[in-house]
Amino acid sequence: MENHTNVTEFILTGFKSHPGSQFFLSVLFSTMYIVTVVGNACMILIIRMDSKLHTPMYFFLENLSILDICYSSVITPKAALAFSLGRRIISYNGCASQMFFFSLFGTTEAFFLAVMAYDRFTAICNPLLYQIIMNKRLCVFMVVGSYLSGCINCTIQTGFTFSLSFCGRKEINHFFCDVPAVMHTSCSDTLVNEIVMLAVCGSIIVGTALVVFISYAYIIITIVQMPSAESRHRAFSTCSSHMLAVSLFFGTVFFMYAQPGATSSPDKSNTISILYTVVIPMLNPFIYTLRNKEVKGSLKKQLKR
């Protein structure tokens, strides 16, 4: 068996079978990336400039915006450039780096969404103890812990994937170096890698999703028991944005990584991957802005200034 070092570069062939759409894809990805950066940067500025938003919920939201900029930056500019210039080559080390950081930021986002669900659970179910429980030290610990968890996963995924042999098959049927697509390119037996990916990613996705579901189960029970319709509406409005973001993220990621046979349909994964790599980071600031009175009020105040 030849060693993987014989391959020094890969060719990303995702969407290559649609030559007429290359310019459209380049414009689409570039536009969405600009909107992602501007939208999330505005969210960060709004939160930092308004002292009323210096609370645990907005601390996590600010960090989510920073994460989304990094998350999208790992994938979108490279893909847009490839569609525009037709140069789809990525070096072996560049592919490994892209996979590492994509896995890092993607995993961290899953933990962030779970942390934000716990924050909402504490705020609604234990309002009198909220400031004591969600103190600054715990908030920082949760953010750092999310990144450390992401680092562990991306080290495992990247290490296992690039320990495989690539014996001349350089074409990756994807627009970025995703774990299933790169594994599919290998000439090694990938059964162990697929089991590891399913076990690690499945446990992360299911574990973080359980935290979200359990938190919202308690939140819904608490909201239903509230005496007035106004208080119920106010409580629900603080969670609706996060519920939408969670549904979009976990729905697409579960389909890609937490089910058997995730590596068997690379063509289908190209389209689905656009959702969680490009679309969701772009939509998050709009989801949290349009359905949040405090953020909208702060934005109007800043624009008047």
GROMACS .gro file of C-alpha atoms in nm:
model
  305
    1MET     CA    1   0.000   0.000   0.000
    2GLU     CA    2   0.131   0.340  -0.100
    3ASN     CA    3   0.180   0.602   0.165
    4HIS     CA    4  -0.044   0.906   0.186
    5THR     CA    5   0.254   1.139   0.138
    6ASN     CA    6   0.248   1.050  -0.237
    7VAL     CA    7  -0.047   1.288  -0.267
    8THR     CA    8   0.056   1.651  -0.222
    9GLU     CA    9  -0.269   1.813  -0.332
   10PHE     CA   10  -0.639   1.745  -0.388
   11ILE     CA   11  -0.894   1.865  -0.642
   12LEU     CA   12  -1.230   1.979  -0.505
   13THR     CA   13  -1.492   1.872  -0.761
   14GLY     CA   14  -1.811   1.974  -0.578
   15PHE     CA   15  -2.064   2.132  -0.821
   16LYS     CA   16  -1.811   2.094  -1.106
   17SER     CA   17  -2.068   1.900  -1.307
   18HIS     CA   18  -2.267   2.222  -1.349
   19PRO     CA   19  -2.026   2.446  -1.548
   20GLY     CA   20  -2.293   2.703  -1.632
   21SER     CA   21  -2.356   2.770  -1.265
   22GLN     CA   22  -1.996   2.845  -1.162
   23PHE     CA   23  -2.027   3.224  -1.196
   24PHE     CA   24  -2.360   3.220  -1.016
   25LEU     CA   25  -2.213   3.013  -0.731
   26SER     CA   26  -1.915   3.246  -0.704
   27VAL     CA   27  -2.139   3.553  -0.678
   28LEU     CA   28  -2.376   3.375  -0.438
   29PHE     CA   29  -2.101   3.255  -0.204
   30SER     CA   30  -1.922   3.593  -0.211
   31THR     CA   31  -2.243   3.783  -0.137
   32MET     CA   32  -2.344   3.550   0.144
   33TYR     CA   33  -1.996   3.572   0.298
   34ILE     CA   34  -2.004   3.953   0.295
   35VAL     CA   35  -2.352   3.949   0.453
   36THR     CA   36  -2.227   3.698   0.714
   37VAL     CA   37  -1.928   3.910   0.815
   38VAL     CA   38  -2.118   4.242   0.815
   39GLY     CA   39  -2.423   4.099   0.995
   40ASN     CA   40  -2.225   3.927   1.269
   41ALA     CA   41  -1.984   4.221   1.307
   42CYS     CA   42  -2.284   4.453   1.356
   43MET     CA   43  -2.423   4.216   1.618
   44ILE     CA   44  -2.091   4.223   1.805
   45LEU     CA   45  -2.075   4.605   1.791
   46ILE     CA   46  -2.436   4.647   1.907
   47ILE     CA   47  -2.378   4.423   2.208
   48ARG     CA   48  -2.049   4.588   2.303
   49MET     CA   49  -2.178   4.945   2.267
   50ASP     CA   50  -2.496   4.900   2.471
   51SER     CA   51  -2.436   4.841   2.843
   52LYS     CA   52  -2.792   4.708   2.879
   53LEU     CA   53  -2.689   4.410   2.668
   54HIS     CA   54  -2.395   4.317   2.892
   55THR     CA   55  -2.573   4.009   3.025
   56PRO     CA   56  -2.492   3.637   3.001
   57MET     CA   57  -2.736   3.581   2.713
   58TYR     CA   58  -2.574   3.850   2.499
   59PHE     CA   59  -2.226   3.745   2.606
   60PHE     CA   60  -2.296   3.405   2.449
   61LEU     CA   61  -2.462   3.568   2.147
   62GLU     CA   62  -2.156   3.789   2.093
   63ASN     CA   63  -1.929   3.485   2.106
   64LEU     CA   64  -2.161   3.300   1.867
   65SER     CA   65  -2.125   3.587   1.619
   66ILE     CA   66  -1.744   3.575   1.646
   67LEU     CA   67  -1.759   3.199   1.596
   68ASP     CA   68  -1.985   3.229   1.290
   69ILE     CA   69  -1.743   3.471   1.122
   70CYS     CA   70  -1.455   3.227   1.180
   71TYR     CA   71  -1.669   2.928   1.082
   72SER     CA   72  -1.773   3.080   0.750
   73SER     CA   73  -1.424   3.218   0.678
   74VAL     CA   74  -1.275   2.869   0.679
   75ILE     CA   75  -1.497   2.757   0.389
   76THR     CA   76  -1.671   3.031   0.192
   77PRO     CA   77  -1.388   3.255   0.053
   78LYS     CA   78  -1.192   2.953  -0.076
   79ALA     CA   79  -1.504   2.806  -0.239
   80ALA     CA   80  -1.606   3.139  -0.398
   81LEU     CA   81  -1.256   3.182  -0.540
   82ALA     CA   82  -1.256   2.827  -0.678
   83PHE     CA   83  -1.591   2.882  -0.852
   84SER     CA   84  -1.471   3.215  -0.993
   85LEU     CA   85  -1.124   3.117  -1.119
   86GLY     CA   86  -1.190   2.751  -1.180
   87ARG     CA   87  -0.884   2.663  -0.972
   88ARG     CA   88  -1.008   2.390  -0.742
   89ILE     CA   89  -0.671   2.263  -0.619
   90ILE     CA   90  -0.601   2.259  -0.247
   91SER     CA   91  -0.274   2.139  -0.098
   92TYR     CA   92  -0.255   1.833   0.128
   93ASN     CA   93  -0.165   2.051   0.429
   94GLY     CA   94  -0.424   2.311   0.330
   95CYS     CA   95  -0.692   2.042   0.318
   96ALA     CA   96  -0.590   1.912   0.661
   97SER     CA   97  -0.593   2.267   0.804
   98GLN     CA   98  -0.934   2.343   0.655
   99MET     CA   99  -1.077   2.021   0.801
  100PHE     CA  100  -0.922   2.094   1.141
  101PHE     CA  101  -1.064   2.445   1.175
  102PHE     CA  102  -1.399   2.357   1.019
  103SER     CA  103  -1.441   2.072   1.269
  104LEU     CA  104  -1.322   2.298   1.553
  105PHE     CA  105  -1.570   2.579   1.484
  106GLY     CA  106  -1.856   2.346   1.386
  107THR     CA  107  -1.826   2.140   1.705
  108THR     CA  108  -1.787   2.452   1.917
  109GLU     CA  109  -2.107   2.594   1.769
  110ALA     CA  110  -2.299   2.282   1.874
  111PHE     CA  111  -2.174   2.329   2.233
  112PHE     CA  112  -2.252   2.702   2.219
  113LEU     CA  113  -2.613   2.630   2.125
  114ALA     CA  114  -2.640   2.386   2.417
  115VAL     CA  115  -2.488   2.643   2.655
  116MET     CA  116  -2.732   2.909   2.531
  117ALA     CA  117  -3.023   2.669   2.591
  118TYR     CA  118  -2.902   2.615   2.950
  119ASP     CA  119  -2.878   2.992   2.992
  120ARG     CA  120  -3.241   3.035   2.884
  121PHE     CA  121  -3.344   2.747   3.112
  122THR     CA  122  -3.180   2.918   3.410
  123ALA     CA  123  -3.329   3.259   3.324
  124ILE     CA  124  -3.685   3.132   3.291
  125CYS     CA  125  -3.696   2.845   3.540
  126ASN     CA  126  -3.476   3.002   3.810
  127PRO     CA  127  -3.509   3.380   3.757
  128LEU     CA  128  -3.425   3.475   4.117
  129LEU     CA  129  -3.098   3.279   4.108
  130TYR     CA  130  -3.009   3.365   3.746
  131GLN     CA  131  -2.743   3.626   3.819
  132ILE     CA  132  -2.585   3.406   4.087
  133ILE     CA  133  -2.580   3.089   3.876
  134MET     CA  134  -2.481   3.250   3.545
  135ASN     CA  135  -2.194   3.454   3.688
  136LYS     CA  136  -1.911   3.581   3.470
  137ARG     CA  137  -1.674   3.305   3.577
  138LEU     CA  138  -1.919   3.030   3.473
  139CYS     CA  139  -1.994   3.202   3.142
  140VAL     CA  140  -1.624   3.225   3.053
  141PHE     CA  141  -1.574   2.864   3.163
  142MET     CA  142  -1.857   2.752   2.934
  143VAL     CA  143  -1.715   2.936   2.633
  144VAL     CA  144  -1.362   2.803   2.693
  145GLY     CA  145  -1.500   2.453   2.756
  146SER     CA  146  -1.690   2.466   2.427
  147TYR     CA  147  -1.373   2.551   2.237
  148LEU     CA  148  -1.174   2.281   2.417
  149SER     CA  149  -1.441   2.023   2.331
  150GLY     CA  150  -1.427   2.138   1.969
  151CYS     CA  151  -1.048   2.109   1.973
  152ILE     CA  152  -1.064   1.750   2.099
  153ASN     CA  153  -1.310   1.650   1.827
  154CYS     CA  154  -1.125   1.821   1.541
  155THR     CA  155  -0.795   1.665   1.652
  156ILE     CA  156  -0.953   1.318   1.649
  157GLN     CA  157  -1.132   1.366   1.317
  158THR     CA  158  -0.840   1.525   1.133
  159GLY     CA  159  -0.585   1.286   1.282
  160PHE     CA  160  -0.783   0.974   1.191
  161THR     CA  161  -0.871   1.099   0.843
  162PHE     CA  162  -0.519   1.198   0.741
  163SER     CA  163  -0.373   0.877   0.878
  164LEU     CA  164  -0.538   0.708   0.579
  165SER     CA  165  -0.355   0.638   0.254
  166PHE     CA  166  -0.436   0.835  -0.060
  167CYS     CA  167  -0.294   0.642  -0.354
  168GLY     CA  168  -0.346   0.878  -0.644
  169ARG     CA  169  -0.720   0.939  -0.610
  170LYS     CA  170  -0.700   1.314  -0.565
  171GLU     CA  171  -1.057   1.419  -0.649
  172ILE     CA  172  -1.274   1.511  -0.351
  173ASN     CA  173  -1.642   1.527  -0.445
  174HIS     CA  174  -1.708   1.833  -0.234
  175PHE     CA  175  -1.643   2.209  -0.233
  176PHE     CA  176  -1.433   2.187   0.086
  177CYS     CA  177  -1.236   1.924   0.280
  178ASP     CA  178  -1.511   1.766   0.485
  179VAL     CA  179  -1.439   1.445   0.676
  180PRO     CA  180  -1.678   1.208   0.488
  181ALA     CA  181  -1.573   1.339   0.145
  182VAL     CA  182  -1.200   1.307   0.215
  183MET     CA  183  -1.248   0.957   0.360
  184HIS     CA  184  -1.435   0.857   0.046
  185THR     CA  185  -1.123   0.955  -0.156
  186SER     CA  186  -0.889   0.728   0.040
  187CYS     CA  187  -0.769   0.392  -0.092
  188SER     CA  188  -0.757   0.255   0.267
  189ASP     CA  189  -1.026   0.063   0.448
  190THR     CA  190  -1.229   0.340   0.614
  191LEU     CA  191  -1.453   0.123   0.832
  192VAL     CA  192  -1.272   0.215   1.156
  193ASN     CA  193  -1.276   0.584   1.060
  194GLU     CA  194  -1.648   0.573   0.986
  195ILE     CA  195  -1.716   0.406   1.320
  196VAL     CA  196  -1.503   0.667   1.501
  197MET     CA  197  -1.678   0.953   1.317
  198LEU     CA  198  -2.021   0.810   1.391
  199ALA     CA  199  -1.934   0.747   1.758
  200VAL     CA  200  -1.763   1.082   1.828
  201CYS     CA  201  -1.983   1.310   1.617
  202GLY     CA  202  -2.296   1.116   1.711
  203SER     CA  203  -2.224   1.148   2.083
  204ILE     CA  204  -2.152   1.522   2.049
  205ILE     CA  205  -2.461   1.594   1.842
  206VAL     CA  206  -2.693   1.374   2.048
  207GLY     CA  207  -2.540   1.496   2.377
  208THR     CA  208  -2.569   1.867   2.296
  209ALA     CA  209  -2.914   1.815   2.143
  210LEU     CA  210  -3.029   1.641   2.463
  211VAL     CA  211  -2.917   1.941   2.670
  212VAL     CA  212  -3.121   2.162   2.437
  213PHE     CA  213  -3.430   1.940   2.442
  214ILE     CA  214  -3.428   1.887   2.819
  215SER     CA  215  -3.376   2.260   2.879
  216TYR     CA  216  -3.666   2.349   2.653
  217ALA     CA  217  -3.888   2.081   2.805
  218TYR     CA  218  -3.849   2.251   3.143
  219ILE     CA  219  -3.884   2.595   2.981
  220ILE     CA  220  -4.213   2.500   2.812
  221ILE     CA  221  -4.351   2.352   3.135
  222THR     CA  222  -4.257   2.671   3.323
  223ILE     CA  223  -4.405   2.901   3.054
  224VAL     CA  224  -4.734   2.707   3.047
  225GLN     CA  225  -4.765   2.749   3.424
  226MET     CA  226  -4.716   3.128   3.411
  227PRO     CA  227  -5.031   3.316   3.523
  228SER     CA  228  -5.058   3.585   3.255
  229ALA     CA  229  -5.049   3.572   2.875
  230GLU     CA  230  -4.810   3.868   2.869
  231SER     CA  231  -4.551   3.693   3.085
  232ARG     CA  232  -4.584   3.377   2.876
  233HIS     CA  233  -4.534   3.575   2.554
  234ARG     CA  234  -4.233   3.761   2.697
  235ALA     CA  235  -4.070   3.439   2.815
  236PHE     CA  236  -4.133   3.261   2.486
  237SER     CA  237  -3.999   3.555   2.281
  238THR     CA  238  -3.659   3.526   2.452
  239CYS     CA  239  -3.633   3.163   2.336
  240SER     CA  240  -3.792   3.162   1.990
  241SER     CA  241  -3.481   3.288   1.808
  242HIS     CA  242  -3.260   3.030   1.970
  243MET     CA  243  -3.509   2.752   1.898
  244LEU     CA  244  -3.506   2.842   1.528
  245ALA     CA  245  -3.124   2.855   1.516
  246VAL     CA  246  -3.103   2.518   1.695
  247SER     CA  247  -3.351   2.355   1.455
  248LEU     CA  248  -3.160   2.470   1.148
  249PHE     CA  249  -2.816   2.371   1.279
  250PHE     CA  250  -2.889   2.035   1.440
  251GLY     CA  251  -3.124   1.926   1.163
  252THR     CA  252  -2.861   1.957   0.889
  253VAL     CA  253  -2.564   1.841   1.100
  254PHE     CA  254  -2.746   1.531   1.223
  255PHE     CA  255  -2.824   1.435   0.864
  256MET     CA  256  -2.456   1.470   0.768
  257TYR     CA  257  -2.263   1.317   1.059
  258ALA     CA  258  -2.482   1.133   1.311
  259GLN     CA  259  -2.632   0.856   1.102
  260PRO     CA  260  -2.493   0.539   0.942
  261GLY     CA  261  -2.401   0.580   0.574
  262ALA     CA  262  -2.318   0.948   0.608
  263THR     CA  263  -2.019   0.898   0.376
  264SER     CA  264  -2.211   0.714   0.105
  265SER     CA  265  -2.382   1.008  -0.067
  266PRO     CA  266  -2.125   1.281  -0.142
  267ASP     CA  267  -2.340   1.442  -0.415
  268LYS     CA  268  -2.630   1.500  -0.176
  269SER     CA  269  -2.395   1.629   0.093
  270ASN     CA  270  -2.274   1.917  -0.129
  271THR     CA  271  -2.612   2.086  -0.126
  272ILE     CA  272  -2.687   2.014   0.240
  273SER     CA  273  -2.341   2.136   0.346
  274ILE     CA  274  -2.418   2.481   0.205
  275LEU     CA  275  -2.685   2.518   0.473
  276TYR     CA  276  -2.461   2.478   0.778
  277THR     CA  277  -2.138   2.620   0.633
  278VAL     CA  278  -2.272   2.927   0.451
  279VAL     CA  279  -2.643   2.989   0.511
  280ILE     CA  280  -2.677   2.938   0.889
  281PRO     CA  281  -2.381   3.166   0.987
  282MET     CA  282  -2.539   3.431   0.761
  283LEU     CA  283  -2.890   3.391   0.904
  284ASN     CA  284  -2.800   3.382   1.275
  285PRO     CA  285  -2.761   3.760   1.326
  286PHE     CA  286  -3.092   3.821   1.144
  287ILE     CA  287  -3.270   3.552   1.344
  288TYR     CA  288  -3.151   3.699   1.674
  289THR     CA  289  -3.210   4.061   1.564
  290LEU     CA  290  -3.551   4.044   1.398
  291ARG     CA  291  -3.708   3.848   1.686
  292ASN     CA  292  -3.537   4.033   1.970
  293LYS     CA  293  -3.685   4.362   2.093
  294GLU     CA  294  -3.378   4.453   2.298
  295VAL     CA  295  -3.140   4.415   2.004
  296LYS     CA  296  -3.377   4.601   1.770
  297GLY     CA  297  -3.414   4.880   2.025
  298SER     CA  298  -3.038   4.906   2.071
  299LEU     CA  299  -2.986   4.907   1.693
  300LYS     CA  300  -3.234   5.191   1.647
  301LYS     CA  301  -3.064   5.387   1.926
  302GLN     CA  302  -2.721   5.340   1.768
  303LEU     CA  303  -2.849   5.442   1.424
  304LYS     CA  304  -3.002   5.762   1.568
  305ARG     CA  305  -2.664   5.851   1.716
   0.00000   0.00000   0.00000
